[in-house]
PDB file of N, CA and C in Angstrom:
ATOM      1  N   UNK P   1     -11.989 -21.107  -1.063  1.00 71.00           N
ATOM      2  CA  UNK P   1     -10.752 -20.375  -0.933  1.00 71.00           C
ATOM      3  C   UNK P   1     -10.793 -19.500   0.316  1.00 71.00           C
ATOM      4  N   UNK P   2      -9.624 -19.348   0.933  1.00 71.00           N
ATOM      5  CA  UNK P   2      -9.529 -18.463   2.091  1.00 71.00           C
ATOM      6  C   UNK P   2      -9.595 -17.011   1.615  1.00 71.00           C
ATOM      7  N   UNK P   3      -9.757 -16.101   2.576  1.00 67.00           N
ATOM      8  CA  UNK P   3      -9.797 -14.683   2.231  1.00 67.00           C
ATOM      9  C   UNK P   3      -8.510 -14.222   1.571  1.00 67.00           C
ATOM     10  N   UNK P   4      -7.380 -14.730   2.076  1.00 70.00           N
ATOM     11  CA  UNK P   4      -6.088 -14.374   1.496  1.00 70.00           C
ATOM     12  C   UNK P   4      -5.937 -14.881   0.074  1.00 70.00           C
ATOM     13  N   UNK P   5      -6.393 -16.100  -0.164  1.00 77.00           N
ATOM     14  CA  UNK P   5      -6.326 -16.662  -1.522  1.00 77.00           C
ATOM     15  C   UNK P   5      -7.219 -15.879  -2.476  1.00 77.00           C
ATOM     16  N   UNK P   6      -8.387 -15.479  -1.997  1.00 79.00           N
ATOM     17  CA  UNK P   6      -9.287 -14.672  -2.824  1.00 79.00           C
ATOM     18  C   UNK P   6      -8.648 -13.327  -3.153  1.00 79.00           C
ATOM     19  N   UNK P   7      -7.971 -12.746  -2.182  1.00 76.00           N
ATOM     20  CA  UNK P   7      -7.305 -11.455  -2.378  1.00 76.00           C
ATOM     21  C   UNK P   7      -6.219 -11.578  -3.450  1.00 76.00           C
ATOM     22  N   UNK P   8      -5.401 -12.630  -3.356  1.00 76.00           N
ATOM     23  CA  UNK P   8      -4.320 -12.822  -4.324  1.00 76.00           C
ATOM     24  C   UNK P   8      -4.878 -13.098  -5.720  1.00 76.00           C
ATOM     25  N   UNK P   9      -5.961 -13.859  -5.809  1.00 83.00           N
ATOM     26  CA  UNK P   9      -6.588 -14.148  -7.094  1.00 83.00           C
ATOM     27  C   UNK P   9      -7.151 -12.874  -7.722  1.00 83.00           C
ATOM     28  N   UNK P  10      -7.787 -12.045  -6.930  1.00 82.00           N
ATOM     29  CA  UNK P  10      -8.328 -10.782  -7.449  1.00 82.00           C
ATOM     30  C   UNK P  10      -7.216  -9.896  -7.993  1.00 82.00           C
ATOM     31  N   UNK P  11      -6.099  -9.841  -7.302  1.00 80.00           N
ATOM     32  CA  UNK P  11      -4.953  -9.049  -7.759  1.00 80.00           C
ATOM     33  C   UNK P  11      -4.401  -9.616  -9.066  1.00 80.00           C
ATOM     34  N   UNK P  12      -4.255 -10.922  -9.127  1.00 83.00           N
ATOM     35  CA  UNK P  12      -3.740 -11.565 -10.347  1.00 83.00           C
ATOM     36  C   UNK P  12      -4.669 -11.312 -11.534  1.00 83.00           C
ATOM     37  N   UNK P  13      -5.966 -11.420 -11.322  1.00 86.00           N
ATOM     38  CA  UNK P  13      -6.929 -11.194 -12.411  1.00 86.00           C
ATOM     39  C   UNK P  13      -6.856  -9.752 -12.905  1.00 86.00           C
ATOM     40  N   UNK P  14      -6.696  -8.820 -11.985  1.00 83.00           N
ATOM     41  CA  UNK P  14      -6.618  -7.410 -12.378  1.00 83.00           C
ATOM     42  C   UNK P  14      -5.373  -7.143 -13.212  1.00 83.00           C
ATOM     43  N   UNK P  15      -4.254  -7.703 -12.819  1.00 81.00           N
ATOM     44  CA  UNK P  15      -2.989  -7.462 -13.514  1.00 81.00           C
ATOM     45  C   UNK P  15      -2.983  -8.111 -14.898  1.00 81.00           C
ATOM     46  N   UNK P  16      -3.706  -9.210 -15.069  1.00 85.00           N
ATOM     47  CA  UNK P  16      -3.769  -9.885 -16.368  1.00 85.00           C
ATOM     48  C   UNK P  16      -4.376  -8.992 -17.447  1.00 85.00           C
ATOM     49  N   UNK P  17      -5.131  -7.993 -17.053  1.00 85.00           N
ATOM     50  CA  UNK P  17      -5.775  -7.092 -18.007  1.00 85.00           C
ATOM     51  C   UNK P  17      -4.844  -5.988 -18.490  1.00 85.00           C
ATOM     52  N   UNK P  18      -3.590  -5.999 -17.998  1.00 85.00           N
ATOM     53  CA  UNK P  18      -2.577  -4.999 -18.367  1.00 85.00           C
ATOM     54  C   UNK P  18      -3.087  -3.567 -18.173  1.00 85.00           C
ATOM     55  N   UNK P  19      -3.494  -3.244 -16.948  1.00 87.00           N
ATOM     56  CA  UNK P  19      -4.024  -1.898 -16.701  1.00 87.00           C
ATOM     57  C   UNK P  19      -2.919  -0.852 -16.648  1.00 87.00           C
ATOM     58  N   UNK P  20      -3.307   0.395 -16.770  1.00 90.00           N
ATOM     59  CA  UNK P  20      -2.372   1.506 -16.557  1.00 90.00           C
ATOM     60  C   UNK P  20      -2.474   1.999 -15.118  1.00 90.00           C
ATOM     61  N   UNK P  21      -3.635   1.776 -14.526  1.00 91.00           N
ATOM     62  CA  UNK P  21      -3.879   2.153 -13.138  1.00 91.00           C
ATOM     63  C   UNK P  21      -4.364   0.915 -12.392  1.00 91.00           C
ATOM     64  N   UNK P  22      -3.781   0.668 -11.227  1.00 89.00           N
ATOM     65  CA  UNK P  22      -4.177  -0.463 -10.403  1.00 89.00           C
ATOM     66  C   UNK P  22      -4.720   0.083  -9.085  1.00 89.00           C
ATOM     67  N   UNK P  23      -5.986  -0.190  -8.806  1.00 90.00           N
ATOM     68  CA  UNK P  23      -6.615   0.218  -7.557  1.00 90.00           C
ATOM     69  C   UNK P  23      -6.631  -0.990  -6.633  1.00 90.00           C
ATOM     70  N   UNK P  24      -5.996  -0.869  -5.477  1.00 89.00           N
ATOM     71  CA  UNK P  24      -5.858  -2.002  -4.568  1.00 89.00           C
ATOM     72  C   UNK P  24      -6.368  -1.601  -3.191  1.00 89.00           C
ATOM     73  N   UNK P  25      -7.304  -2.382  -2.670  1.00 89.00           N
ATOM     74  CA  UNK P  25      -7.861  -2.104  -1.347  1.00 89.00           C
ATOM     75  C   UNK P  25      -7.389  -3.178  -0.370  1.00 89.00           C
ATOM     76  N   UNK P  26      -6.545  -2.788   0.567  1.00 88.00           N
ATOM     77  CA  UNK P  26      -6.053  -3.666   1.624  1.00 88.00           C
ATOM     78  C   UNK P  26      -5.489  -4.995   1.096  1.00 88.00           C
ATOM     79  N   UNK P  27      -4.419  -4.952   0.313  1.00 87.00           N
ATOM     80  CA  UNK P  27      -3.872  -6.204  -0.222  1.00 87.00           C
ATOM     81  C   UNK P  27      -3.320  -7.136   0.849  1.00 87.00           C
ATOM     82  N   UNK P  28      -3.113  -6.652   2.065  1.00 86.00           N
ATOM     83  CA  UNK P  28      -2.559  -7.499   3.118  1.00 86.00           C
ATOM     84  C   UNK P  28      -3.616  -8.248   3.924  1.00 86.00           C
ATOM     85  N   UNK P  29      -4.888  -7.908   3.743  1.00 84.00           N
ATOM     86  CA  UNK P  29      -5.948  -8.514   4.548  1.00 84.00           C
ATOM     87  C   UNK P  29      -6.012 -10.027   4.313  1.00 84.00           C
ATOM     88  N   UNK P  30      -5.972 -10.777   5.401  1.00 80.00           N
ATOM     89  CA  UNK P  30      -6.141 -12.223   5.335  1.00 80.00           C
ATOM     90  C   UNK P  30      -4.899 -12.991   4.922  1.00 80.00           C
ATOM     91  N   UNK P  31      -3.793 -12.303   4.726  1.00 82.00           N
ATOM     92  CA  UNK P  31      -2.577 -12.987   4.293  1.00 82.00           C
ATOM     93  C   UNK P  31      -1.624 -13.213   5.461  1.00 82.00           C
ATOM     94  N   UNK P  32      -0.887 -14.321   5.395  1.00 84.00           N
ATOM     95  CA  UNK P  32       0.180 -14.579   6.360  1.00 84.00           C
ATOM     96  C   UNK P  32       1.266 -13.522   6.150  1.00 84.00           C
ATOM     97  N   UNK P  33       2.022 -13.181   7.194  1.00 85.00           N
ATOM     98  CA  UNK P  33       3.054 -12.134   7.069  1.00 85.00           C
ATOM     99  C   UNK P  33       4.018 -12.336   5.899  1.00 85.00           C
ATOM    100  N   UNK P  34       4.444 -13.552   5.648  1.00 83.00           N
ATOM    101  CA  UNK P  34       5.347 -13.801   4.525  1.00 83.00           C
ATOM    102  C   UNK P  34       4.674 -13.460   3.201  1.00 83.00           C
ATOM    103  N   UNK P  35       3.397 -13.812   3.070  1.00 84.00           N
ATOM    104  CA  UNK P  35       2.670 -13.524   1.835  1.00 84.00           C
ATOM    105  C   UNK P  35       2.386 -12.025   1.693  1.00 84.00           C
ATOM    106  N   UNK P  36       2.215 -11.321   2.807  1.00 87.00           N
ATOM    107  CA  UNK P  36       2.038  -9.868   2.738  1.00 87.00           C
ATOM    108  C   UNK P  36       3.272  -9.251   2.095  1.00 87.00           C
ATOM    109  N   UNK P  37       4.425  -9.636   2.580  1.00 87.00           N
ATOM    110  CA  UNK P  37       5.677  -9.100   2.050  1.00 87.00           C
ATOM    111  C   UNK P  37       5.836  -9.430   0.569  1.00 87.00           C
ATOM    112  N   UNK P  38       5.536 -10.654   0.190  1.00 85.00           N
ATOM    113  CA  UNK P  38       5.641 -11.054  -1.223  1.00 85.00           C
ATOM    114  C   UNK P  38       4.650 -10.298  -2.097  1.00 85.00           C
ATOM    115  N   UNK P  39       3.442 -10.103  -1.593  1.00 87.00           N
ATOM    116  CA  UNK P  39       2.417  -9.391  -2.362  1.00 87.00           C
ATOM    117  C   UNK P  39       2.831  -7.939  -2.577  1.00 87.00           C
ATOM    118  N   UNK P  40       3.314  -7.300  -1.535  1.00 89.00           N
ATOM    119  CA  UNK P  40       3.766  -5.907  -1.655  1.00 89.00           C
ATOM    120  C   UNK P  40       4.946  -5.826  -2.610  1.00 89.00           C
ATOM    121  N   UNK P  41       5.876  -6.767  -2.496  1.00 89.00           N
ATOM    122  CA  UNK P  41       7.020  -6.806  -3.422  1.00 89.00           C
ATOM    123  C   UNK P  41       6.560  -6.930  -4.863  1.00 89.00           C
ATOM    124  N   UNK P  42       5.575  -7.784  -5.105  1.00 86.00           N
ATOM    125  CA  UNK P  42       5.073  -8.007  -6.466  1.00 86.00           C
ATOM    126  C   UNK P  42       4.369  -6.760  -6.989  1.00 86.00           C
ATOM    127  N   UNK P  43       3.580  -6.094  -6.161  1.00 89.00           N
ATOM    128  CA  UNK P  43       2.924  -4.854  -6.592  1.00 89.00           C
ATOM    129  C   UNK P  43       3.976  -3.812  -6.945  1.00 89.00           C
ATOM    130  N   UNK P  44       5.002  -3.710  -6.123  1.00 90.00           N
ATOM    131  CA  UNK P  44       6.090  -2.755  -6.388  1.00 90.00           C
ATOM    132  C   UNK P  44       6.803  -3.099  -7.697  1.00 90.00           C
ATOM    133  N   UNK P  45       7.062  -4.379  -7.911  1.00 88.00           N
ATOM    134  CA  UNK P  45       7.709  -4.828  -9.152  1.00 88.00           C
ATOM    135  C   UNK P  45       6.848  -4.509 -10.370  1.00 88.00           C
ATOM    136  N   UNK P  46       5.558  -4.798 -10.284  1.00 86.00           N
ATOM    137  CA  UNK P  46       4.642  -4.501 -11.387  1.00 86.00           C
ATOM    138  C   UNK P  46       4.566  -3.002 -11.647  1.00 86.00           C
ATOM    139  N   UNK P  47       4.554  -2.232 -10.582  1.00 89.00           N
ATOM    140  CA  UNK P  47       4.512  -0.770 -10.702  1.00 89.00           C
ATOM    141  C   UNK P  47       5.703  -0.267 -11.519  1.00 89.00           C
ATOM    142  N   UNK P  48       6.868  -0.795 -11.227  1.00 91.00           N
ATOM    143  CA  UNK P  48       8.080  -0.352 -11.905  1.00 91.00           C
ATOM    144  C   UNK P  48       8.176  -0.900 -13.328  1.00 91.00           C
ATOM    145  N   UNK P  49       7.950  -2.200 -13.489  1.00 88.00           N
ATOM    146  CA  UNK P  49       8.119  -2.832 -14.799  1.00 88.00           C
ATOM    147  C   UNK P  49       7.053  -2.405 -15.801  1.00 88.00           C
ATOM    148  N   UNK P  50       5.828  -2.293 -15.336  1.00 87.00           N
ATOM    149  CA  UNK P  50       4.708  -1.986 -16.237  1.00 87.00           C
ATOM    150  C   UNK P  50       4.337  -0.509 -16.218  1.00 87.00           C
ATOM    151  N   UNK P  51       5.084   0.274 -15.464  1.00 88.00           N
ATOM    152  CA  UNK P  51       4.808   1.711 -15.330  1.00 88.00           C
ATOM    153  C   UNK P  51       3.365   1.965 -14.893  1.00 88.00           C
ATOM    154  N   UNK P  52       2.947   1.196 -13.886  1.00 89.00           N
ATOM    155  CA  UNK P  52       1.594   1.310 -13.362  1.00 89.00           C
ATOM    156  C   UNK P  52       1.493   2.465 -12.369  1.00 89.00           C
ATOM    157  N   UNK P  53       0.355   3.103 -12.378  1.00 92.00           N
ATOM    158  CA  UNK P  53      -0.003   4.000 -11.295  1.00 92.00           C
ATOM    159  C   UNK P  53      -0.774   3.145 -10.310  1.00 92.00           C
ATOM    160  N   UNK P  54      -0.352   3.137  -9.060  1.00 91.00           N
ATOM    161  CA  UNK P  54      -0.992   2.306  -8.045  1.00 91.00           C
ATOM    162  C   UNK P  54      -1.650   3.212  -7.012  1.00 91.00           C
ATOM    163  N   UNK P  55      -2.936   3.017  -6.820  1.00 91.00           N
ATOM    164  CA  UNK P  55      -3.682   3.698  -5.769  1.00 91.00           C
ATOM    165  C   UNK P  55      -4.086   2.614  -4.780  1.00 91.00           C
ATOM    166  N   UNK P  56      -3.526   2.692  -3.572  1.00 90.00           N
ATOM    167  CA  UNK P  56      -3.713   1.603  -2.619  1.00 90.00           C
ATOM    168  C   UNK P  56      -4.178   2.137  -1.271  1.00 90.00           C
ATOM    169  N   UNK P  57      -5.206   1.525  -0.729  1.00 90.00           N
ATOM    170  CA  UNK P  57      -5.623   1.779   0.647  1.00 90.00           C
ATOM    171  C   UNK P  57      -5.065   0.626   1.467  1.00 90.00           C
ATOM    172  N   UNK P  58      -4.322   0.941   2.519  1.00 88.00           N
ATOM    173  CA  UNK P  58      -3.658  -0.115   3.294  1.00 88.00           C
ATOM    174  C   UNK P  58      -3.461   0.354   4.728  1.00 88.00           C
ATOM    175  N   UNK P  59      -3.881  -0.482   5.687  1.00 83.00           N
ATOM    176  CA  UNK P  59      -3.687  -0.151   7.092  1.00 83.00           C
ATOM    177  C   UNK P  59      -2.281  -0.489   7.571  1.00 83.00           C
ATOM    178  N   UNK P  60      -1.625  -1.412   6.914  1.00 83.00           N
ATOM    179  CA  UNK P  60      -0.266  -1.781   7.287  1.00 83.00           C
ATOM    180  C   UNK P  60       0.671  -0.704   6.745  1.00 83.00           C
ATOM    181  N   UNK P  61       0.888   0.309   7.560  1.00 80.00           N
ATOM    182  CA  UNK P  61       1.608   1.506   7.129  1.00 80.00           C
ATOM    183  C   UNK P  61       3.021   1.186   6.649  1.00 80.00           C
ATOM    184  N   UNK P  62       3.709   0.329   7.369  1.00 80.00           N
ATOM    185  CA  UNK P  62       5.084  -0.010   7.015  1.00 80.00           C
ATOM    186  C   UNK P  62       5.152  -0.644   5.632  1.00 80.00           C
ATOM    187  N   UNK P  63       4.227  -1.541   5.329  1.00 85.00           N
ATOM    188  CA  UNK P  63       4.204  -2.172   4.008  1.00 85.00           C
ATOM    189  C   UNK P  63       3.826  -1.165   2.924  1.00 85.00           C
ATOM    190  N   UNK P  64       2.874  -0.302   3.223  1.00 86.00           N
ATOM    191  CA  UNK P  64       2.437   0.686   2.235  1.00 86.00           C
ATOM    192  C   UNK P  64       3.579   1.615   1.841  1.00 86.00           C
ATOM    193  N   UNK P  65       4.420   1.965   2.797  1.00 83.00           N
ATOM    194  CA  UNK P  65       5.546   2.857   2.508  1.00 83.00           C
ATOM    195  C   UNK P  65       6.532   2.250   1.515  1.00 83.00           C
ATOM    196  N   UNK P  66       6.566   0.929   1.419  1.00 85.00           N
ATOM    197  CA  UNK P  66       7.487   0.274   0.499  1.00 85.00           C
ATOM    198  C   UNK P  66       7.126   0.572  -0.957  1.00 85.00           C
ATOM    199  N   UNK P  67       5.885   0.945  -1.203  1.00 87.00           N
ATOM    200  CA  UNK P  67       5.414   1.217  -2.560  1.00 87.00           C
ATOM    201  C   UNK P  67       5.213   2.713  -2.805  1.00 87.00           C
ATOM    202  N   UNK P  68       4.902   3.443  -1.758  1.00 86.00           N
ATOM    203  CA  UNK P  68       4.380   4.802  -1.878  1.00 86.00           C
ATOM    204  C   UNK P  68       5.345   5.816  -2.486  1.00 86.00           C
ATOM    205  N   UNK P  69       4.805   6.616  -3.394  1.00 86.00           N
ATOM    206  CA  UNK P  69       5.456   7.831  -3.863  1.00 86.00           C
ATOM    207  C   UNK P  69       4.847   9.024  -3.131  1.00 86.00           C
ATOM    208  N   UNK P  70       3.629   8.824  -2.697  1.00 87.00           N
ATOM    209  CA  UNK P  70       2.865   9.867  -2.007  1.00 87.00           C
ATOM    210  C   UNK P  70       1.913   9.149  -1.067  1.00 87.00           C
ATOM    211  N   UNK P  71       1.639   9.751   0.073  1.00 85.00           N
ATOM    212  CA  UNK P  71       0.750   9.097   1.024  1.00 85.00           C
ATOM    213  C   UNK P  71      -0.203  10.069   1.684  1.00 85.00           C
ATOM    214  N   UNK P  72      -1.326   9.550   2.083  1.00 85.00           N
ATOM    215  CA  UNK P  72      -2.347  10.327   2.779  1.00 85.00           C
ATOM    216  C   UNK P  72      -2.776   9.532   4.001  1.00 85.00           C
ATOM    217  N   UNK P  73      -2.921  10.210   5.113  1.00 82.00           N
ATOM    218  CA  UNK P  73      -3.470   9.601   6.319  1.00 82.00           C
ATOM    219  C   UNK P  73      -4.855  10.189   6.493  1.00 82.00           C
ATOM    220  N   UNK P  74      -5.854   9.320   6.519  1.00 82.00           N
ATOM    221  CA  UNK P  74      -7.238   9.750   6.644  1.00 82.00           C
ATOM    222  C   UNK P  74      -7.743   9.361   8.025  1.00 82.00           C
ATOM    223  N   UNK P  75      -8.230  10.344   8.775  1.00 82.00           N
ATOM    224  CA  UNK P  75      -8.758  10.128  10.110  1.00 82.00           C
ATOM    225  C   UNK P  75     -10.197  10.627  10.133  1.00 82.00           C
ATOM    226  N   UNK P  76     -11.110   9.745  10.469  1.00 89.00           N
ATOM    227  CA  UNK P  76     -12.537  10.079  10.524  1.00 89.00           C
ATOM    228  C   UNK P  76     -13.026  10.707   9.217  1.00 89.00           C
ATOM    229  N   UNK P  77     -12.560  10.165   8.091  1.00 90.00           N
ATOM    230  CA  UNK P  77     -13.028  10.609   6.784  1.00 90.00           C
ATOM    231  C   UNK P  77     -12.383  11.876   6.251  1.00 90.00           C
ATOM    232  N   UNK P  78     -11.407  12.423   6.970  1.00 90.00           N
ATOM    233  CA  UNK P  78     -10.750  13.651   6.532  1.00 90.00           C
ATOM    234  C   UNK P  78      -9.246  13.423   6.440  1.00 90.00           C
ATOM    235  N   UNK P  79      -8.613  14.074   5.485  1.00 89.00           N
ATOM    236  CA  UNK P  79      -7.170  13.951   5.332  1.00 89.00           C
ATOM    237  C   UNK P  79      -6.495  14.689   6.490  1.00 89.00           C
ATOM    238  N   UNK P  80      -5.782  13.921   7.326  1.00 82.00           N
ATOM    239  CA  UNK P  80      -5.091  14.497   8.475  1.00 82.00           C
ATOM    240  C   UNK P  80      -3.654  14.866   8.114  1.00 82.00           C
ATOM    241  N   UNK P  81      -3.116  14.190   7.118  1.00 82.00           N
ATOM    242  CA  UNK P  81      -1.749  14.464   6.701  1.00 82.00           C
ATOM    243  C   UNK P  81      -1.551  13.924   5.298  1.00 82.00           C
ATOM    244  N   UNK P  82      -0.761  14.644   4.521  1.00 85.00           N
ATOM    245  CA  UNK P  82      -0.343  14.133   3.225  1.00 85.00           C
ATOM    246  C   UNK P  82       1.133  14.417   3.070  1.00 85.00           C
ATOM    247  N   UNK P  83       1.815  13.489   2.426  1.00 83.00           N
ATOM    248  CA  UNK P  83       3.244  13.654   2.232  1.00 83.00           C
ATOM    249  C   UNK P  83       3.648  13.229   0.844  1.00 83.00           C
ATOM    250  N   UNK P  84       4.624  13.916   0.305  1.00 81.00           N
ATOM    251  CA  UNK P  84       5.082  13.648  -1.048  1.00 81.00           C
ATOM    252  C   UNK P  84       6.285  12.737  -1.128  1.00 81.00           C
ATOM    253  N   UNK P  85       6.742  12.236   0.022  1.00 77.00           N
ATOM    254  CA  UNK P  85       7.870  11.315  -0.014  1.00 77.00           C
ATOM    255  C   UNK P  85       7.798  10.376   1.180  1.00 77.00           C
ATOM    256  N   UNK P  86       8.505   9.279   1.072  1.00 75.00           N
ATOM    257  CA  UNK P  86       8.561   8.314   2.165  1.00 75.00           C
ATOM    258  C   UNK P  86       9.178   8.965   3.398  1.00 75.00           C
ATOM    259  N   UNK P  87      10.173   9.809   3.196  1.00 79.00           N
ATOM    260  CA  UNK P  87      10.816  10.492   4.321  1.00 79.00           C
ATOM    261  C   UNK P  87       9.830  11.384   5.067  1.00 79.00           C
ATOM    262  N   UNK P  88       9.024  12.135   4.319  1.00 81.00           N
ATOM    263  CA  UNK P  88       8.013  12.995   4.952  1.00 81.00           C
ATOM    264  C   UNK P  88       7.042  12.165   5.780  1.00 81.00           C
ATOM    265  N   UNK P  89       6.616  11.044   5.223  1.00 78.00           N
ATOM    266  CA  UNK P  89       5.654  10.192   5.912  1.00 78.00           C
ATOM    267  C   UNK P  89       6.284   9.552   7.146  1.00 78.00           C
ATOM    268  N   UNK P  90       7.500   9.073   7.029  1.00 77.00           N
ATOM    269  CA  UNK P  90       8.190   8.437   8.152  1.00 77.00           C
ATOM    270  C   UNK P  90       8.508   9.401   9.273  1.00 77.00           C
ATOM    271  N   UNK P  91       8.722  10.665   8.954  1.00 80.00           N
ATOM    272  CA  UNK P  91       9.167  11.629   9.942  1.00 80.00           C
ATOM    273  C   UNK P  91       8.053  12.491  10.523  1.00 80.00           C
ATOM    274  N   UNK P  92       6.814  12.244  10.152  1.00 80.00           N
ATOM    275  CA  UNK P  92       5.700  13.019  10.670  1.00 80.00           C
ATOM    276  C   UNK P  92       5.328  12.532  12.070  1.00 80.00           C
ATOM    277  N   UNK P  93       5.185  13.461  13.024  1.00 82.00           N
ATOM    278  CA  UNK P  93       4.881  13.090  14.411  1.00 82.00           C
ATOM    279  C   UNK P  93       3.553  12.347  14.544  1.00 82.00           C
ATOM    280  N   UNK P  94       2.513  12.785  13.820  1.00 75.00           N
ATOM    281  CA  UNK P  94       1.211  12.121  13.861  1.00 75.00           C
ATOM    282  C   UNK P  94       1.350  10.654  13.456  1.00 75.00           C
ATOM    283  N   UNK P  95       2.032  10.421  12.378  1.00 76.00           N
ATOM    284  CA  UNK P  95       2.206   9.055  11.879  1.00 76.00           C
ATOM    285  C   UNK P  95       3.066   8.249  12.839  1.00 76.00           C
ATOM    286  N   UNK P  96       4.139   8.826  13.330  1.00 77.00           N
ATOM    287  CA  UNK P  96       5.031   8.112  14.241  1.00 77.00           C
ATOM    288  C   UNK P  96       4.297   7.688  15.515  1.00 77.00           C
ATOM    289  N   UNK P  97       3.422   8.548  16.028  1.00 77.00           N
ATOM    290  CA  UNK P  97       2.691   8.224  17.263  1.00 77.00           C
ATOM    291  C   UNK P  97       1.598   7.188  17.042  1.00 77.00           C
ATOM    292  N   UNK P  98       0.760   7.418  16.033  1.00 71.00           N
ATOM    293  CA  UNK P  98      -0.436   6.592  15.879  1.00 71.00           C
ATOM    294  C   UNK P  98      -0.235   5.328  15.046  1.00 71.00           C
ATOM    295  N   UNK P  99       0.670   5.369  14.090  1.00 70.00           N
ATOM    296  CA  UNK P  99       0.794   4.234  13.181  1.00 70.00           C
ATOM    297  C   UNK P  99       2.083   3.441  13.350  1.00 70.00           C
ATOM    298  N   UNK P 100       3.111   4.073  13.884  1.00 68.00           N
ATOM    299  CA  UNK P 100       4.374   3.363  14.062  1.00 68.00           C
ATOM    300  C   UNK P 100       4.678   3.096  15.525  1.00 68.00           C
ATOM    301  N   UNK P 101       3.871   3.634  16.423  1.00 69.00           N
ATOM    302  CA  UNK P 101       4.035   3.388  17.849  1.00 69.00           C
ATOM    303  C   UNK P 101       5.319   3.953  18.432  1.00 69.00           C
ATOM    304  N   UNK P 102       5.820   5.031  17.834  1.00 67.00           N
ATOM    305  CA  UNK P 102       7.069   5.630  18.321  1.00 67.00           C
ATOM    306  C   UNK P 102       6.834   6.896  19.126  1.00 67.00           C
TER     307      UNK P 102
END
């Protein structure tokens, strides 16, 4: 199996256990862009339908914001910024410069 297929299988196996908390590390790694979008959509759907708490580490900031209720930016092992809403995260100068290229 490819890395992306392994990632999707690991996510599916975790969800089959009907958890209350889902810990996800880089769900976009190794996936084609279309599959990244579908995977994020599915995590968001599961979060809402199953009332899951999702703790996700993700470098693809734009995709992570689609799920986030709260976000943290960690730089060199320290929290550089935390925000309680998507708007706060989108409008932060640090994030706009380093992660969104604006």
